[in-house]
XYZ file of C-alpha atoms in Angstrom:
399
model
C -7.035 -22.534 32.280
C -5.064 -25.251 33.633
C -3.811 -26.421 30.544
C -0.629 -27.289 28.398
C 1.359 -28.298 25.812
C 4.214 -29.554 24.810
C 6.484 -28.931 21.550
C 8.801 -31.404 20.300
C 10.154 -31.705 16.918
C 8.560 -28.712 15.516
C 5.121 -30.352 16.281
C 2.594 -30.417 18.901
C 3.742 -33.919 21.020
C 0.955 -33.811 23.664
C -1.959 -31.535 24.899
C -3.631 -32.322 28.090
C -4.104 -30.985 31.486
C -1.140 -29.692 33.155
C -2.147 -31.493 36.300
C -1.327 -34.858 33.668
C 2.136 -33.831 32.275
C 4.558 -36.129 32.495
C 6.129 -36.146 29.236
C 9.587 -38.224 29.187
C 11.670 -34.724 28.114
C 14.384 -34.701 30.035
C 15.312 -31.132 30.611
C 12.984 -28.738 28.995
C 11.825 -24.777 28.702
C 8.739 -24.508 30.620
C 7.055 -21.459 29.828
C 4.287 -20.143 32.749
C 1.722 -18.676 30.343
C -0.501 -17.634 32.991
C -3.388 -14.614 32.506
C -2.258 -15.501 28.247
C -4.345 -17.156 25.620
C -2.400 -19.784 23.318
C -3.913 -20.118 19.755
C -2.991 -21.985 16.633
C -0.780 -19.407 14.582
C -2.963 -16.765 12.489
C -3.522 -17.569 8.527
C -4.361 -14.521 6.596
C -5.592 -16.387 3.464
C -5.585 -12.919 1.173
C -2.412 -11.014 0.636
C -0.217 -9.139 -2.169
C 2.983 -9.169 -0.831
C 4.643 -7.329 -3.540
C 2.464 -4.676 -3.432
C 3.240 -1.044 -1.296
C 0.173 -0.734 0.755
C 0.478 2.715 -0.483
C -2.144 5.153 -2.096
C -4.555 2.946 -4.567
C -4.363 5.579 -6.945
C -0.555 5.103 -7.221
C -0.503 1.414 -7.191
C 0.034 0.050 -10.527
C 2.927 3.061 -10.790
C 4.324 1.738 -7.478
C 4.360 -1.870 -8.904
C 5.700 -1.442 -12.287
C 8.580 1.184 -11.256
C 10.230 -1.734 -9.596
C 12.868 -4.096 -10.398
C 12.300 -8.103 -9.551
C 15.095 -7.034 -6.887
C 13.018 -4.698 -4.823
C 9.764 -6.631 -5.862
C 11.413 -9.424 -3.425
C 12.838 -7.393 -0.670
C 9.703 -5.479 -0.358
C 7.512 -9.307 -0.122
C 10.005 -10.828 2.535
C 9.680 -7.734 4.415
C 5.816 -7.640 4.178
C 6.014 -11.588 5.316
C 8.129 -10.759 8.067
C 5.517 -8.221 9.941
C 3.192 -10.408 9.324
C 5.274 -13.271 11.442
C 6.115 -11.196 13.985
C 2.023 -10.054 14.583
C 1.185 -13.776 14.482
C 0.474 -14.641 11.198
C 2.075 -18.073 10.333
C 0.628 -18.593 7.023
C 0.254 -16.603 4.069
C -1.301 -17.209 0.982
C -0.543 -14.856 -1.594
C -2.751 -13.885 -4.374
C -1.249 -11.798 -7.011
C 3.032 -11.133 -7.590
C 4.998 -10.626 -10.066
C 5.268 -14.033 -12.934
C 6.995 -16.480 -10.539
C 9.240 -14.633 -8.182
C 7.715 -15.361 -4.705
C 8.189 -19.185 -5.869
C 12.182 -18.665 -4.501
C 10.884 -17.129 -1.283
C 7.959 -19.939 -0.408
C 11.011 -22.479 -1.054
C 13.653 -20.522 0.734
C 11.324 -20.291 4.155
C 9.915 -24.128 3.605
C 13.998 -24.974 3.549
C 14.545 -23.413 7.062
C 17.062 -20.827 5.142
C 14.863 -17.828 5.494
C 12.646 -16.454 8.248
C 8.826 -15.890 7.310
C 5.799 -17.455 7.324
C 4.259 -20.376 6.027
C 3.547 -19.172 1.716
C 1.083 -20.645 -0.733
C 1.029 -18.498 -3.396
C -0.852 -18.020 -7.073
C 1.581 -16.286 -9.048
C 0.371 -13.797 -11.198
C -3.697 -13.815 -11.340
C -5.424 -14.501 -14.349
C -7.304 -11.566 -15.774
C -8.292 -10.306 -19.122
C -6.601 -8.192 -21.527
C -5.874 -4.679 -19.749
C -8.086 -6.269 -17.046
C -8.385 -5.582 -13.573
C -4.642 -6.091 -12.249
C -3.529 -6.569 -15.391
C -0.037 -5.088 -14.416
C 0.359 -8.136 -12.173
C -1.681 -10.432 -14.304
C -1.721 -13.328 -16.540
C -3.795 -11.768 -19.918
C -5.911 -14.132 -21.474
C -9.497 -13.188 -23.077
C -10.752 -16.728 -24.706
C -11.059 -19.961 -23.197
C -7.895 -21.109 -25.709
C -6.055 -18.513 -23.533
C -7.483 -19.492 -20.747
C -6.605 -22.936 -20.421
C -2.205 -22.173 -21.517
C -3.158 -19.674 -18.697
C -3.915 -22.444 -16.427
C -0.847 -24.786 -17.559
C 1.449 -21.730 -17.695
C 1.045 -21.227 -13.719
C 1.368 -25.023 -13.342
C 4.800 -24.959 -14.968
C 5.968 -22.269 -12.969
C 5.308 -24.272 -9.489
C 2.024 -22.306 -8.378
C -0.240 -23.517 -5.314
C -3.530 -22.021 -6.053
C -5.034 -20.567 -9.496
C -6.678 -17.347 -9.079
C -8.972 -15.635 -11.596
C -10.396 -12.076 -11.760
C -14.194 -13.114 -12.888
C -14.671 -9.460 -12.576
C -13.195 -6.072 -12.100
C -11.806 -4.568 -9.333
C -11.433 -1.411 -7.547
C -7.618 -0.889 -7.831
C -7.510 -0.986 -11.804
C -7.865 2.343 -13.781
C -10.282 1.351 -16.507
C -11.684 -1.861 -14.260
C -14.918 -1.721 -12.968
C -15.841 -3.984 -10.582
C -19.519 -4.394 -11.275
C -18.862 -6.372 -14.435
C -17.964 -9.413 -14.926
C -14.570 -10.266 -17.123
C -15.574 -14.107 -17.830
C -18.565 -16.082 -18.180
C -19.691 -19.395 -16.292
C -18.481 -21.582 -18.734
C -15.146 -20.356 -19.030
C -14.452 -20.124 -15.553
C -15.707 -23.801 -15.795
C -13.074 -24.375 -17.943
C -10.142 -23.047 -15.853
C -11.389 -24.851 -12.462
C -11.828 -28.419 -14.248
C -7.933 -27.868 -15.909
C -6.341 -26.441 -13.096
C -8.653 -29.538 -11.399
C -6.566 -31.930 -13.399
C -3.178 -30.607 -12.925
C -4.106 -30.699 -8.762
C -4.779 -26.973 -8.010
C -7.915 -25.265 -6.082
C -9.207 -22.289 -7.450
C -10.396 -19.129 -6.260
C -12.371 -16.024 -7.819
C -11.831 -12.267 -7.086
C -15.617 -11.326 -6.914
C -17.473 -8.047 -6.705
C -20.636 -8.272 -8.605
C -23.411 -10.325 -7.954
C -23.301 -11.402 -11.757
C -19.429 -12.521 -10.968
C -20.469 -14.561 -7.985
C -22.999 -16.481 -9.413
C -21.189 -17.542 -12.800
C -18.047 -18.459 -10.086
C -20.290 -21.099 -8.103
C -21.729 -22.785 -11.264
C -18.319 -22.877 -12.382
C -17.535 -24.728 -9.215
C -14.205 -22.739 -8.139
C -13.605 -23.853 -4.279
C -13.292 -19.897 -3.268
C -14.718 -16.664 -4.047
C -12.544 -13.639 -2.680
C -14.354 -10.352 -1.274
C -17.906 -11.736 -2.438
C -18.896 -8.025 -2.309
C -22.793 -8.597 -3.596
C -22.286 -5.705 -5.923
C -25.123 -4.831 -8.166
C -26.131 -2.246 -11.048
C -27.246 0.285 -8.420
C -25.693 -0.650 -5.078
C -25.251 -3.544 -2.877
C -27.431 -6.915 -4.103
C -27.428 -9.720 -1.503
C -28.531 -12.703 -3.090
C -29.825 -15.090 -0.339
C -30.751 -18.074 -2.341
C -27.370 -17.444 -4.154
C -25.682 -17.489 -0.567
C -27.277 -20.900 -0.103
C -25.786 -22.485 -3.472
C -22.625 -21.236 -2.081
C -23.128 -22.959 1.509
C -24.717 -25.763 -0.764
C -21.449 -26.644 -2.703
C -19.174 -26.208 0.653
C -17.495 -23.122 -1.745
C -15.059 -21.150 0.850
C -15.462 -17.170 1.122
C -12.361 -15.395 1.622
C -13.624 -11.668 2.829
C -10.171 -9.951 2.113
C -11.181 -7.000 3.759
C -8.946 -4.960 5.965
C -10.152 -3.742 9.329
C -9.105 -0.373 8.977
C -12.127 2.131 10.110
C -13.856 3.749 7.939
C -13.260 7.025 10.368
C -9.999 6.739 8.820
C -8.375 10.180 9.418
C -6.126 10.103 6.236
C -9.102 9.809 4.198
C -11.940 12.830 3.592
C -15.363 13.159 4.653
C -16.806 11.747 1.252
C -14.645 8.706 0.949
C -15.426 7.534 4.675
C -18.908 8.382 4.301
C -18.967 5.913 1.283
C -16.429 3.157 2.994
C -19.151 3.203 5.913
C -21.623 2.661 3.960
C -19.655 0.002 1.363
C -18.706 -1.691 4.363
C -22.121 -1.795 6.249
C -23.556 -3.663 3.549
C -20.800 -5.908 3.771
C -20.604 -6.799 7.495
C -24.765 -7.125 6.654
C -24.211 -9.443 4.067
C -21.501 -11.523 6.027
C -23.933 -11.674 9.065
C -26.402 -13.254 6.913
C -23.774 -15.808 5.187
C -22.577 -16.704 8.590
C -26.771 -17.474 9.480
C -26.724 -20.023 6.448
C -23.521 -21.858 8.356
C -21.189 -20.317 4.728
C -17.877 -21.305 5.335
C -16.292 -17.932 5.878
C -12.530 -17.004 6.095
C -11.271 -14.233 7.319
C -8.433 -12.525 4.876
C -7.268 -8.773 4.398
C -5.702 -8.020 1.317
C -2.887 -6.654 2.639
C -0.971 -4.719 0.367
C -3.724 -2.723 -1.152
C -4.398 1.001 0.358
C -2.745 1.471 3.228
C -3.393 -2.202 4.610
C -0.184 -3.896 6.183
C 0.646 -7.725 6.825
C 1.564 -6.461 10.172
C -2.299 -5.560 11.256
C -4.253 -8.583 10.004
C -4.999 -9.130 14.190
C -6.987 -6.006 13.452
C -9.719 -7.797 11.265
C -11.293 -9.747 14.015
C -12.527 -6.880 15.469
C -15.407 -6.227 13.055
C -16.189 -10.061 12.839
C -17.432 -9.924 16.336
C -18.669 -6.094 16.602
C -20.229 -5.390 13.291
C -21.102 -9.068 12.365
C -21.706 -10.582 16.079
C -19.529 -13.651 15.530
C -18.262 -14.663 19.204
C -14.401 -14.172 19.672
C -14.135 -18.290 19.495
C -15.588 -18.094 15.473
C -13.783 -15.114 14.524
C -10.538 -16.436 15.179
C -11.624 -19.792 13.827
C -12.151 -17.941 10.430
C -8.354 -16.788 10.905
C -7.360 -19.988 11.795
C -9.026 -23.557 11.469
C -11.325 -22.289 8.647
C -8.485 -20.609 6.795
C -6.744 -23.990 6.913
C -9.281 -26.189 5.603
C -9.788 -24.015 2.649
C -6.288 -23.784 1.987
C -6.260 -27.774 2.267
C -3.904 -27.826 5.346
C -6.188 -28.245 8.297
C -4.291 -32.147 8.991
C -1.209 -29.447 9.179
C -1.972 -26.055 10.940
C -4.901 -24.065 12.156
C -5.584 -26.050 15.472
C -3.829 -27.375 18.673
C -3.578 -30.895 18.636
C -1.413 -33.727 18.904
C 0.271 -34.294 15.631
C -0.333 -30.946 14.111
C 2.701 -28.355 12.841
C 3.660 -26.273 15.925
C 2.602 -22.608 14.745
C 1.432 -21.380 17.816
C 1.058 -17.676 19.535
C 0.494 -16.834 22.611
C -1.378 -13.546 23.538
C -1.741 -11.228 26.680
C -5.461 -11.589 28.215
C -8.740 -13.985 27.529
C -8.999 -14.058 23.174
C -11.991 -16.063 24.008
C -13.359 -13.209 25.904
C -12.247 -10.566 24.175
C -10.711 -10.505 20.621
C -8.300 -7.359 20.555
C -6.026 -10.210 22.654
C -5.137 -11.128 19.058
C -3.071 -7.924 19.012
C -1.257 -8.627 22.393
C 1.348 -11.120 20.930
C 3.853 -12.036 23.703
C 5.296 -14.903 21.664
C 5.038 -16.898 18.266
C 6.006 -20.036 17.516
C 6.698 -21.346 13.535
C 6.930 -25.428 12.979
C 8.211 -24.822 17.042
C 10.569 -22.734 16.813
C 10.403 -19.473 18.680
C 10.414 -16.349 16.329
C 8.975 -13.708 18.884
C 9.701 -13.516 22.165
C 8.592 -9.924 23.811
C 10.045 -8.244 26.885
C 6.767 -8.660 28.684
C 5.931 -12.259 28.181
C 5.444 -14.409 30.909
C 8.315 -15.658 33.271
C 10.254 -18.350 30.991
C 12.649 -21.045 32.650
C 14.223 -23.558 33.010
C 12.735 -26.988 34.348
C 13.729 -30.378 34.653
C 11.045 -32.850 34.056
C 10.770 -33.821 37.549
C 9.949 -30.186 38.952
C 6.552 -30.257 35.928
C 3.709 -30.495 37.582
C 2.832 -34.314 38.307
């Protein structure tokens, strides 16, 4: 309350109390946010935006039946829901070879509307390995390593590497693991070398641990999975929290009361789940640097609800409002390496900003109230029930 800030140059030029805003603007749109929350924009940090969100069981048909042509139109309109629900930044984990390389550099030139990308390319996985229709096949550390220099050469942010099966992958199985420690080692210290993070697609407990002695700076899902259930590892979760490792959740927060869905699959998504959120809780207790992520794309799971996946943070996993949209936002942006550029409101800092009906601090389905969003200051949302917007000269601000 009784705050403000202004935007000037696609960046945030001053913060302060409105009561001290004098800012030498000339004229200038003031915008009366009263009874609204402003937040840094949203960062979902897990998302497939070529794939349909559709049925899992129809998911590699869905992806392979399409040209690179629809493959792109189908990713720029993913990005765009996502921008218009708040989410800023994207980082994609798992297209088609190099593709979404032409739209990260398209909406970083100002010639296309979306989000903010960083983007993996195709993940590396083994031979017929989980998402090995979107993949980059390589079973010894020989392949392993062109693997690595292959995604350099075709302009890649991230490296991301399937250290064990998945759920999505006829034939995968995600309580396995598809590399040991000491080739993952081998893939974090080239990609290391050539500038690039790394991050592991984890289910099994057997996955996560050979991932943090490899020393890969992010572990996706981190679902605890062992040979008869779910396997929390607590002095494992403290190695994690002990290297400063990053753990992207990539969960969606769809309920598992899901009507679509029958009686035995939400029985055992309630009870998959409730061993996550329990495991979470616990990470969270050890101070783990978690991110929250949703994996949109897979089952049903749009860019266009990520909003949707604070709810759980703070009802099953009793993070206040404040740290579950810090997870979406200023923790997202340190593990993605871009917290001096987004993912807080401060002087200095890109202007990705959305503004939200009611108290997000309060209560967190605010998130889903967007009135207005804001990319590198431009406006790219402006609803018919935002607040009164006009126009001021600097004199009439308040002195």
């Amino acid at each position: 309350r009784g705050m403000a800030v202004a935007i000037e140059d696609g960046q945030i030029a001053w913060l302060g109390s409105d009561r001290e805003l004098r800012p030498d603007i000339g004229d200038a749109q003031v915008l009366d946010a009263s009874g609204a929350t402003l937040l840094p924009g949203l960062i979902d940090a897990h998302v497939h935006l070529m794939c349909p969100a559709a049925d899992v069981r129809a998911e590699a048909a869905h992806y392979l039946g399409l040209s690179d042509e629809q493959l792109i139109v189908r990713a720029v309109n993913f990005a765009q829901e996502g921008l218009w629900a708040g989410v800023t930044t994207m980082r994609d984990l798992g297209s088609r070879g190099f593709l979404l390389t032409t739209v990260r550099d398209e909406i970083a030139a100002g010639r296309l509307v979306g989000p903010r990308l960083i983007m993996s390319g195709p993940a590396v996985t083994t031979t017929g390995g989980h998402f090995w229709y979107m993949g980059c096949e390589a079973d010894t550390t020989d392949d392993l390593l062109k693997a690595v220099r292959h995604l350099h050469k075709g302009g890649v942010d991230w490296i991301k590497v399937m250290a064990t099966g998945g759920h999505t992958t006829a034939g995968s199985n995600p309580g396995q693991v598809q590399y040991t420690a000491e080739q993952l080692h081998a893939v974090v210290e080239d990609a290391h070398r050539l500038g690039h993070r790394v991050t592991a697609h984890v289910h099994a407990v057997e996955g996560i641990r050979n991932a943090v002695a490899a020393g890969v700076d992010c572990l996706e899902h981190c679902s605890w999975l062992g040979p008869s259930g779910p396997a929390y590892d607590r002095d494992l979760a403290m190695q994690i929290v002990d290297k400063g490792i990053y753990v992207s959740i990539a969960m969606s927060g769809r309920p598992a009361n899901d009507p679509n869905r029958s009686d035995a699959e939400r029985l055992r998504l309630y009870n998959n789940r409730k061993a996550r959120y329990e495991s979470i809780a616990s990470m969270v207790d050890l101070d783990c640097r978690i991110v929250d992520s949703s994996d949109a794309g897979m089952v049903m799971n749009f860019t266009r609800n990520f909003a949707q996946t604070l709810e759980p943070l703070v009802e099953r996993v009793e993070m206040r409002p404040e740290a579950a949209i810090c997870a979406a936002t200023g923790m997202a942006a340190e593990a993605l390496g871009l917290s001096h550029e987004i993912g807080s409101i401060r002087p200095g800092m890109r202007a990705d900003l959305l503004l939200v009906a009611g108290d997000a601090s309060r209560d967190v389905t605010a998130v889903q109230r967007v009135l207005r969003v804001w990319k590198d200051g431009k406006p790219v949302v402006q609803r018919d029930a935002a607040p009164r917007l006009a126009t001021a000269q600097a004199a009439d601000l308040p002195a």
